[in-house]
Amino acid sequence: MPAPAAKKIRLAIIPVRTGRTDMVPELARTMTASGRFEVLDAGKATTYLKDKQQAGPSLVREMAKEFNLDSVIAVRTYPSAGKLLIVARIFHSADPGPPDTFAALLDSGSRPVAGAEALPLAVSAREKGVNAPDLPLAARYFATADLDGDGRTEYVFSDGERLYIYRLDSSTWKEVWVQSPDSTGGVKHLYLDVADVNGNGRPEIFVTFTKKGKVSSAIFEEQNGTYRRIAEVPGLVRVLLYPGKGPVLIVQEVDEKRFYGRTTKQYSWSGGTYVSVADFSLPREVNLYGFVIADFGEAHPLIVALNERNRLRVYSRETLIWESEERYGGTETLAVESTADIYDVEQKVSIKCRFFAVDIDGDGKEEILTPKNLAATSFFTAKEAEIRGMEWTGARLEQTVRIKEVPGAVLDFQMTRQNGTGVQLIALVEVRGGAFSRPGSRLITYSIR
């Protein structure tokens, strides 16, 4: 008795913001000819999607129910150095999770052919990440810059109490400078940034800290081969990358009851110190550290922020226009203050791990890059993480990049531009201690083009 024929996979193929609509019928013919797939007529798919505003999993479920589909494939093209990058994302109707993502790089004048090599964008970090040697300290925050103008990159680390500056020479960490310990104790770092705000060509180091219940921010700079504290600003400090302006120094006051104050201001360097120059407007529920400002090609930049549940929100000025269902973010900082009662610890603030808005593919529109720690609990940090890349569709953030299997919790996260298109991501990852080893940290670098 002959074996029953295998059930064909029913799917729809959708072109997404691409001029190469000829790819869809050709891909449909190739898949149909294999005998394994049944592809929805392109005309039906186009008519159905014409007036739809939503995208992603909710639309996939609705479309799958309407046409009895197993999967929906969204196909998009990007120009890439004279070639054509074709990205296909496969949404499975029975799986609400992120789509499988594949890509192929073809000559710009060529047409897709059956059997073209596909490279998954959801790459394994163990295969694609470049590990630096384990750090000589258990770092909690870091930043990178050429601090002294000699053309070499310095790495600024904080272990939560002191600053350390290193260079990476021939796969070896070389100590440049270590901050002297505070003789009175009680210092806890909350955030670390590096940028040239005073305009003298040497980036300053900004570190926000608590000491004896008070919050302040110290600024250090290289002077004659050492690093000196050149100023201190009361309150919470952050350097924000603002579209069209570059690094902007913003300061938020501290409120005794709710920690984050109502007033946020932009500061600049004037008369040998940092001074307030303008108010900096934010939505009421957005705090200093949990947001970026992104140029998505809209009439004005949008604010992308992590809320208290680690869901991404997009604001147009003061108006909330979208919120994610999924949670994101790396390791948070909890600033706490003990009281006289040994059982009572007052939690002051949760500071979100940084993330970025950057134009990866050179199309003039920025994407969001954020870590996502997996399976963390109240008592244990995550054993692994992912890095997600998302673009704004005009109605929502939709995933375009997924780096999987980052080996450990992401403690901090930095981004640098590469020549031409593409970015380099550097994740500070926790190394868990064992029976005979202390906990530590390492840097892992990923390139996205």
Coordinates of C-alpha atoms in Angstrom, one line a residue, residues 14-413:
I14 CA 4.4 39.3 1.1
P15 CA 6.8 42.0 -0.3
V16 CA 7.6 44.6 2.3
R17 CA 8.7 48.1 1.1
T18 CA 10.7 46.8 -1.9
G19 CA 10.8 47.8 -5.5
R20 CA 11.7 44.2 -6.5
T21 CA 8.1 42.8 -6.5
D22 CA 9.2 40.4 -9.3
M23 CA 10.9 38.3 -6.6
V24 CA 7.5 37.2 -5.1
P25 CA 6.1 35.3 -8.1
E26 CA 9.4 33.8 -8.9
L27 CA 9.9 32.6 -5.3
A28 CA 6.3 31.3 -5.3
R29 CA 6.9 29.4 -8.6
T30 CA 10.1 27.8 -7.1
M31 CA 8.4 26.8 -3.9
T32 CA 5.3 25.4 -5.7
A33 CA 7.5 23.4 -8.1
S34 CA 9.1 21.6 -5.2
G35 CA 5.8 19.9 -4.4
R36 CA 6.1 20.8 -0.7
F37 CA 4.3 24.1 -0.6
E38 CA 1.0 25.7 -1.5
V39 CA 1.4 29.4 -2.0
L40 CA -1.5 31.8 -1.6
D41 CA -2.2 33.8 -4.8
A42 CA -0.3 37.1 -4.6
G43 CA -3.4 39.1 -5.7
K44 CA -5.4 37.8 -2.8
A45 CA -2.7 38.6 -0.3
T46 CA -2.2 42.1 -1.6
T47 CA -6.0 42.8 -1.5
Y48 CA -6.3 41.5 2.0
L49 CA -3.3 43.6 3.3
K50 CA -4.3 46.8 1.6
D51 CA -6.0 48.5 4.5
K52 CA -4.3 46.7 7.4
Q53 CA -2.6 48.9 10.0
Q54 CA -1.1 46.2 12.3
A55 CA 1.9 44.0 11.6
G56 CA 3.8 41.1 13.1
P57 CA 2.3 38.2 15.0
S58 CA -1.2 39.6 15.4
L59 CA -1.6 40.1 11.6
V60 CA -0.1 36.7 10.9
R61 CA -2.6 35.0 13.1
E62 CA -5.5 36.9 11.5
M63 CA -4.3 36.2 8.0
A64 CA -3.6 32.5 8.8
K65 CA -7.1 32.1 10.0
E66 CA -8.6 33.8 7.0
F67 CA -6.7 31.7 4.4
N68 CA -5.9 28.6 6.5
L69 CA -2.2 29.3 6.3
D70 CA 0.7 27.6 8.2
S71 CA 3.2 30.4 7.6
V72 CA 3.6 33.9 6.2
I73 CA 6.9 35.0 4.6
A74 CA 7.8 38.7 4.5
V75 CA 10.4 39.5 1.9
R76 CA 12.4 42.8 1.8
T77 CA 15.4 44.0 -0.1
Y78 CA 18.2 46.4 0.9
P79 CA 20.9 47.9 -1.4
S80 CA 24.3 46.9 -0.1
A81 CA 27.5 48.1 -1.7
G82 CA 26.4 47.4 -5.3
K83 CA 24.6 44.2 -4.4
L84 CA 21.1 43.3 -3.2
L85 CA 20.5 42.0 0.3
I86 CA 17.3 39.9 0.3
V87 CA 15.9 39.3 3.8
A88 CA 13.1 36.8 4.3
R89 CA 11.3 36.5 7.7
I90 CA 9.1 33.5 8.3
F91 CA 6.2 34.0 10.7
H92 CA 4.6 30.7 11.8
S93 CA 0.9 30.9 12.6
A94 CA 1.2 28.4 15.5
D95 CA 4.2 30.1 17.1
P96 CA 3.7 33.6 18.5
G97 CA 7.5 34.0 19.0
P98 CA 9.9 36.0 16.8
P99 CA 10.2 34.9 13.2
D100 CA 13.0 32.9 11.6
T101 CA 15.1 35.2 9.5
F102 CA 17.2 34.4 6.5
A103 CA 19.2 36.5 4.0
A104 CA 20.9 36.2 0.6
L105 CA 23.3 38.6 -1.0
L106 CA 23.0 38.9 -4.8
D107 CA 24.3 41.1 -7.5
S108 CA 21.9 44.1 -7.8
G109 CA 21.0 43.2 -11.4
S110 CA 20.5 39.5 -10.9
R111 CA 17.3 37.7 -10.1
P112 CA 16.8 35.2 -7.3
V113 CA 17.5 31.7 -8.3
A114 CA 16.6 28.4 -6.6
G115 CA 19.3 27.2 -4.3
A116 CA 20.9 30.6 -3.7
E117 CA 22.9 30.4 -0.5
A118 CA 21.0 31.8 2.5
L119 CA 22.7 33.0 5.6
P120 CA 20.6 33.2 8.8
L121 CA 20.6 36.6 10.5
A122 CA 19.6 34.9 13.7
V123 CA 23.2 33.8 14.1
S124 CA 24.7 31.9 17.0
A125 CA 26.8 34.2 19.2
R126 CA 29.3 31.4 19.7
E127 CA 29.9 31.4 16.0
K128 CA 29.9 35.1 15.3
G129 CA 30.9 36.9 18.5
V130 CA 34.5 37.8 19.0
N131 CA 35.6 37.3 22.6
A132 CA 38.1 39.6 24.2
P133 CA 40.2 38.0 27.1
D134 CA 38.4 37.9 30.4
L135 CA 38.6 41.2 32.2
P136 CA 41.0 41.6 35.1
L137 CA 38.1 42.9 37.2
A138 CA 34.4 42.1 37.7
A139 CA 33.2 45.1 35.6
R140 CA 29.6 46.3 35.9
Y141 CA 29.7 49.2 33.4
F142 CA 32.0 50.3 30.6
A143 CA 32.5 52.8 27.8
T144 CA 35.1 53.2 25.0
A145 CA 36.8 56.2 23.5
D146 CA 40.2 57.6 22.6
L147 CA 40.6 59.5 25.8
D148 CA 44.0 61.0 25.3
G149 CA 44.0 61.7 21.5
D150 CA 46.8 59.3 20.6
G151 CA 44.7 57.3 18.2
R152 CA 44.3 54.3 20.4
T153 CA 41.1 53.1 22.1
E154 CA 40.8 53.1 25.9
Y155 CA 38.2 51.1 27.8
V156 CA 36.7 52.7 30.9
F157 CA 35.3 50.2 33.4
S158 CA 33.5 50.5 36.7
D159 CA 33.1 47.7 39.2
G160 CA 30.4 49.7 40.9
E161 CA 32.7 51.6 43.2
R162 CA 35.9 52.6 41.3
L163 CA 36.9 53.5 37.8
Y164 CA 39.5 51.6 35.8
I165 CA 41.0 52.4 32.4
Y166 CA 42.6 49.7 30.2
R167 CA 43.9 49.2 26.7
L168 CA 43.6 45.9 24.8
D169 CA 47.1 45.3 23.4
S170 CA 47.9 42.0 21.6
S171 CA 45.0 40.2 23.3
T172 CA 46.2 41.4 26.7
W173 CA 44.6 44.0 29.0
K174 CA 47.1 46.7 29.9
E175 CA 46.2 48.9 32.9
V176 CA 46.3 52.7 32.2
W177 CA 44.8 54.2 35.3
V178 CA 42.9 53.1 38.4
Q179 CA 40.9 55.5 40.6
S180 CA 42.0 55.7 44.2
P181 CA 39.5 54.1 46.6
D182 CA 37.2 56.5 48.5
S183 CA 38.6 56.5 52.1
T184 CA 35.1 57.1 53.6
G185 CA 33.4 54.3 51.6
G186 CA 29.8 54.0 50.7
V187 CA 30.1 54.9 47.0
K188 CA 28.0 53.1 44.5
H189 CA 28.1 53.9 40.8
L190 CA 24.8 54.0 38.9
Y191 CA 25.8 54.9 35.4
L192 CA 28.8 55.6 33.2
D193 CA 29.2 57.6 30.0
V194 CA 32.0 59.0 27.9
A195 CA 31.8 61.9 25.4
D196 CA 33.6 65.2 24.5
V197 CA 31.1 67.7 25.7
N198 CA 33.5 70.5 26.5
G199 CA 34.8 70.5 23.0
N200 CA 38.6 70.3 23.7
G201 CA 39.1 67.1 21.7
R202 CA 39.5 64.8 24.8
P203 CA 36.3 62.9 25.8
E204 CA 35.2 63.3 29.4
I205 CA 34.2 60.4 31.7
F206 CA 30.8 61.0 33.4
V207 CA 29.9 58.8 36.3
T208 CA 26.8 59.1 38.4
F209 CA 26.9 57.7 41.9
T210 CA 25.3 57.6 45.3
K211 CA 27.1 58.3 48.6
K212 CA 25.5 58.5 52.0
G213 CA 22.0 58.9 50.5
K214 CA 23.0 61.7 48.1
V215 CA 23.2 61.5 44.3
S216 CA 25.8 63.3 42.3
S217 CA 27.8 63.0 39.1
A218 CA 31.6 63.4 38.8
I219 CA 33.4 64.2 35.5
F220 CA 37.0 63.1 34.8
E221 CA 39.3 64.0 32.0
E222 CA 42.9 63.1 30.9
Q223 CA 45.4 65.7 31.9
N224 CA 49.1 65.3 31.6
G225 CA 49.0 61.5 31.6
T226 CA 46.6 61.0 34.4
Y227 CA 42.9 61.4 34.9
R228 CA 41.6 64.2 37.1
R229 CA 38.1 65.1 38.4
I230 CA 37.3 68.4 36.6
A231 CA 33.8 69.0 37.8
E232 CA 30.9 67.6 39.8
V233 CA 27.2 68.1 39.0
P234 CA 24.4 67.4 41.5
G235 CA 21.8 64.9 40.2
L236 CA 21.6 62.2 37.5
V237 CA 23.8 62.7 34.4
R238 CA 23.6 61.1 30.9
V239 CA 25.1 61.7 27.5
L240 CA 22.3 61.3 24.9
L241 CA 23.0 60.8 21.1
Y242 CA 20.5 63.2 19.6
P243 CA 19.8 63.0 15.8
G244 CA 21.5 65.8 14.0
K245 CA 23.1 67.2 17.1
G246 CA 25.5 64.4 18.3
P247 CA 26.2 63.9 22.0
V248 CA 24.0 66.1 24.3
L249 CA 24.6 66.2 28.1
I250 CA 21.3 66.0 30.1
V251 CA 20.8 66.2 33.8
Q252 CA 17.8 65.2 35.9
E253 CA 17.2 66.4 39.4
V254 CA 16.7 63.9 42.2
D255 CA 13.5 63.9 44.2
E256 CA 13.6 62.5 47.8
K257 CA 10.4 60.5 47.5
R258 CA 10.3 59.3 43.9
F259 CA 14.0 59.6 43.1
Y260 CA 13.6 60.8 39.5
G261 CA 12.7 64.5 39.7
R262 CA 10.3 66.3 37.4
T263 CA 13.0 68.6 35.9
T264 CA 15.4 67.5 33.2
K265 CA 17.8 70.0 31.6
Q266 CA 20.4 70.2 28.9
Y267 CA 23.9 71.2 30.0
S268 CA 26.9 72.6 28.2
W269 CA 30.4 73.7 29.0
S270 CA 30.8 77.4 29.7
G271 CA 33.2 79.5 31.7
G272 CA 35.2 76.5 32.8
T273 CA 32.2 74.5 34.2
Y274 CA 29.0 72.7 33.1
V275 CA 25.9 74.9 33.2
S276 CA 22.2 74.5 32.5
V277 CA 21.3 76.0 29.1
A278 CA 17.7 74.7 28.4
D279 CA 14.9 72.6 29.6
F280 CA 14.8 69.1 28.1
S281 CA 11.2 67.9 27.6
L282 CA 10.3 64.2 28.1
P283 CA 7.0 62.4 28.5
R284 CA 6.0 62.3 32.2
E285 CA 6.5 58.6 32.6
V286 CA 10.0 58.5 30.9
N287 CA 13.0 58.8 33.1
L288 CA 16.6 59.8 32.2
Y289 CA 18.2 56.5 31.5
G290 CA 15.5 54.3 29.8
F291 CA 15.1 56.0 26.4
V292 CA 16.7 57.0 23.1
I293 CA 15.6 59.5 20.5
A294 CA 15.4 58.0 17.0
D295 CA 15.2 59.4 13.5
F296 CA 12.8 57.0 11.8
G297 CA 12.2 59.3 8.8
E298 CA 9.2 60.8 10.4
A299 CA 8.4 64.5 10.4
H300 CA 10.3 64.8 13.7
P301 CA 12.4 62.3 15.9
L302 CA 10.5 59.8 18.1
I303 CA 11.2 58.8 21.6
V304 CA 11.7 55.0 22.3
A305 CA 11.6 54.1 26.0
L306 CA 11.6 51.1 28.2
N307 CA 8.7 51.2 30.7
E308 CA 8.8 49.7 34.2
R309 CA 7.8 46.3 32.8
N310 CA 10.6 46.5 30.3
R311 CA 8.3 46.9 27.3
L312 CA 9.4 49.2 24.6
R313 CA 7.2 52.3 24.0
V314 CA 7.3 54.8 21.2
Y315 CA 6.3 58.4 21.7
S316 CA 5.6 61.2 19.4
R317 CA 6.6 64.1 21.6
E318 CA 4.4 63.6 24.6
T319 CA 2.0 61.1 23.0
L320 CA 2.3 57.3 23.4
I321 CA 1.7 55.7 19.9
W322 CA 2.9 52.1 20.4
E323 CA 3.9 49.6 23.1
S324 CA 5.5 46.2 22.6
E325 CA 4.1 42.9 23.9
E326 CA 7.6 41.5 24.3
R327 CA 10.0 42.5 27.1
Y328 CA 13.6 43.7 26.4
G329 CA 16.6 45.1 28.2
G330 CA 19.8 44.0 29.9
T331 CA 20.8 44.0 33.6
E332 CA 19.3 46.8 35.5
T333 CA 20.8 48.8 38.4
L334 CA 18.9 49.0 41.6
A335 CA 19.9 52.0 43.8
V336 CA 18.9 51.2 47.4
E337 CA 19.3 52.8 50.8
S338 CA 19.3 50.8 54.0
T339 CA 17.3 52.2 57.0
A340 CA 17.9 51.8 60.7
D341 CA 15.6 48.8 60.7
I342 CA 17.6 45.7 59.7
Y343 CA 14.6 44.3 57.8
D344 CA 13.8 47.4 55.9
V345 CA 15.6 48.4 52.6
E346 CA 14.1 51.2 50.7
Q347 CA 14.4 50.7 46.9
K348 CA 15.1 54.1 45.3
V349 CA 15.3 53.5 41.6
S350 CA 15.7 51.0 38.8
I351 CA 18.1 52.2 36.0
K352 CA 17.6 50.4 32.7
C353 CA 20.5 49.0 30.7
R354 CA 21.4 51.2 27.7
F355 CA 20.2 50.6 24.2
F356 CA 20.8 52.5 20.9
A357 CA 19.2 54.0 17.8
V358 CA 21.5 53.8 14.8
D359 CA 21.2 53.7 11.0
I360 CA 22.6 50.2 10.3
D361 CA 21.9 49.9 6.5
G362 CA 22.5 53.5 5.4
D363 CA 19.0 54.2 4.3
G364 CA 18.7 57.3 6.4
K365 CA 16.4 55.7 9.0
E366 CA 17.6 54.5 12.3
E367 CA 17.0 51.1 13.8
I368 CA 16.8 50.2 17.5
L369 CA 19.4 47.8 19.0
T370 CA 18.8 46.4 22.4
P371 CA 19.9 43.5 24.5
K372 CA 17.4 41.0 25.9
N373 CA 18.4 39.0 29.0
L374 CA 16.7 35.6 29.1
A375 CA 15.2 33.7 32.1
A376 CA 16.4 36.1 34.8
T377 CA 14.8 35.8 38.2
S378 CA 14.6 37.9 41.4
F379 CA 17.6 36.0 42.8
F380 CA 19.7 35.0 39.7
T381 CA 20.8 36.9 36.6
A382 CA 20.2 35.5 33.2
K383 CA 22.4 32.6 32.0
E384 CA 22.2 33.8 28.4
A385 CA 20.9 36.7 26.3
E386 CA 20.1 37.9 22.8
I387 CA 20.6 41.1 20.9
R388 CA 17.6 42.4 18.9
G389 CA 17.5 44.9 16.1
M390 CA 14.1 46.5 15.2
E391 CA 13.0 49.0 12.6
W392 CA 10.0 51.3 12.7
T393 CA 7.3 50.5 10.1
G394 CA 5.3 53.7 10.7
A395 CA 3.0 51.9 13.1
R396 CA 5.2 49.6 15.2
L397 CA 8.8 48.3 15.8
E398 CA 9.4 45.1 13.9
Q399 CA 12.4 42.8 14.4
T400 CA 15.0 42.7 11.7
V401 CA 18.1 41.3 13.5
R402 CA 18.4 38.7 16.2
I403 CA 21.7 37.5 17.7
K404 CA 21.1 34.4 19.8
E405 CA 23.0 32.5 22.4
V406 CA 25.0 35.4 24.0
P407 CA 26.7 33.4 26.8
G408 CA 25.7 35.2 29.9
A409 CA 23.7 38.2 31.1
V410 CA 24.4 41.5 29.3
L411 CA 25.5 43.9 32.0
D412 CA 26.2 46.9 29.7
F413 CA 26.1 47.5 26.0

